[in-house]
Amino acid sequence: MIRKASLLLVGALMGAAAITTLSQMPINVSVAANAAATDTYRQLNLFGDVFERVRSDYVEVPDDAQLIESAINGMLTSLDPHSSYMSPKSFRDMQVQTRGEFGGLGIEVTMEEGLVKVVSPIDDTPAAKAGVLAGDYITYIDGEQVQGLTLNEAVEKMRGPVKTDIVVTVRRKGRAEPFDITITRDIIRIRSVRWREEDDVGYVRVTQFNEQTFDGLKEGIEEMTANIGEDKLKGFVIDLRNNPGGLLDQAIAVSDAFLDRGEIVSTRGREADETQRYNARAGDLTTGKPVIVLVNGGSASASEIVAGALQDHRRATILGTRSFGKGSVQTIIPLGANGAIRLTTARYYTPSGTSIQAKGIVPDIESLQDLPDDLVGRVDTKGEAGLRGHLEASEGEEESGSQAYVPSDPKDDTQLNLALDLLRGNQVNSAFPPVSDSAAVKN
């Protein structure tokens, strides 16, 4: 954000210089500039007129702050589906999500029959240590009834400063009466990376890209490599399906984990001098082991950066269905105590110079899931190209969406099982392992 602020400052200074220069140019240029400025102010006056009419004549007394917030958000959302205004609370929630940690209890919850139901306590967290169990119903939070609250409101009440106490009243199957549990809040880290050993293959699931993602990936790879053994380990499956994205720097770090050199991604703004390129550094965490990346119609943004980088460098085989196609970068610009705006400031390009905006990453091996009858036709995403007001593709034809279903039981997961068979040599495909050719990125 320091860089963003400095760019705004330079822009202001350049604007002042331009006014000075224009005064020495033919009068018709300054007239045109003044006319444009006058038209802009006329439109602002129009907004003021409408605002005052709404305040004075609407059937009920409106909230002035809400009117302004809605107007700002309307302006931003009219640009594209990913630009928006964030209220102070929304901004705080976004920071919690991207930071990947908060002061809380450590429970995964849902809402059932108007009460908060504990799906599971997270291991080694205050809730688990205090005796909260999966299946418990939370009926009161610090003496306030949960019935009538939304799930978000209930979660907000359970979060708070570290080392502060909270009393939750619990209804548990097998106990006649509800009872109180006092829990001391602590730092809870959102696990964006989970892993498991599939016999001789390491499986890594990345659900989002927050500040904890690279560290989680590194830990998982190192742990599975040690447990399986370097000689026995056949390779890794990196599962990015239904991963909506997240932080650009984490996408770069995750890509770099499998690359020794070369460009990972470039971002290009409105002006040519705003182009930035991000390159890999030496050091492959997997020491060159084969890698298969799973993607589907729910894999977007940061997920597509990783898939695109590893595909272009022929470092991994991409398996699944066409990704979402979100090839734009949003910058979060804080507005002091008034929240922040999320503004699309650049498009990103894969190492080969390809924009995936409204097109997505096409897998090297297409594999569809077998769908239950009740889900046929209901689990395909519209994709970026299907969103109203999306940025148009800068090149080529737009493509829209694909299947975004992942079975809950790994035994039924067609894509995962195909990846495992390929790594073990039980199936053969010309796209695995990837072979460098004339289309690959040269470094």
PDB file of C-alpha atoms in Angstrom, residues 96 99-106 108 122-126 186-192 194 210 212 215:
ATOM      1  CA  VAL A  96      -9.204 -11.735   9.169  1.00  0.00           C
ATOM      2  CA  ARG A  99      -4.448 -12.973   7.582  1.00  0.00           C
ATOM      3  CA  GLY A 100      -5.633 -16.480   8.381  1.00  0.00           C
ATOM      4  CA  GLU A 101      -5.788 -15.977  12.131  1.00  0.00           C
ATOM      5  CA  PHE A 102      -8.070 -14.378  14.712  1.00  0.00           C
ATOM      6  CA  GLY A 103      -8.915 -14.407  18.397  1.00  0.00           C
ATOM      7  CA  GLY A 104     -11.538 -17.086  18.915  1.00  0.00           C
ATOM      8  CA  LEU A 105     -12.521 -20.489  20.263  1.00  0.00           C
ATOM      9  CA  GLY A 106     -11.477 -22.941  17.559  1.00  0.00           C
ATOM     10  CA  GLU A 108     -16.248 -25.209  13.044  1.00  0.00           C
ATOM     11  CA  ILE A 122     -10.333 -27.921  15.982  1.00  0.00           C
ATOM     12  CA  ASP A 123      -7.552 -29.935  17.613  1.00  0.00           C
ATOM     13  CA  ASP A 124      -5.485 -28.235  20.298  1.00  0.00           C
ATOM     14  CA  THR A 125      -7.663 -25.117  20.487  1.00  0.00           C
ATOM     15  CA  PRO A 126      -9.436 -23.538  23.497  1.00  0.00           C
ATOM     16  CA  ASP A 186      -6.708 -17.671  21.881  1.00  0.00           C
ATOM     17  CA  ILE A 187      -5.208 -17.164  18.431  1.00  0.00           C
ATOM     18  CA  ILE A 188      -6.943 -19.468  15.957  1.00  0.00           C
ATOM     19  CA  ARG A 189      -5.282 -20.098  12.621  1.00  0.00           C
ATOM     20  CA  ILE A 190      -7.418 -20.853   9.582  1.00  0.00           C
ATOM     21  CA  ARG A 191      -5.990 -23.946   7.924  1.00  0.00           C
ATOM     22  CA  SER A 192      -5.869 -23.229   4.221  1.00  0.00           C
ATOM     23  CA  ARG A 194      -4.474 -29.896   4.571  1.00  0.00           C
ATOM     24  CA  ASN A 210      -4.114 -16.593   2.827  1.00  0.00           C
ATOM     25  CA  GLN A 212      -0.581 -19.118   6.121  1.00  0.00           C
ATOM     26  CA  ASP A 215       3.980 -22.265   5.294  1.00  0.00           C
TER      27      ASP A 215
END
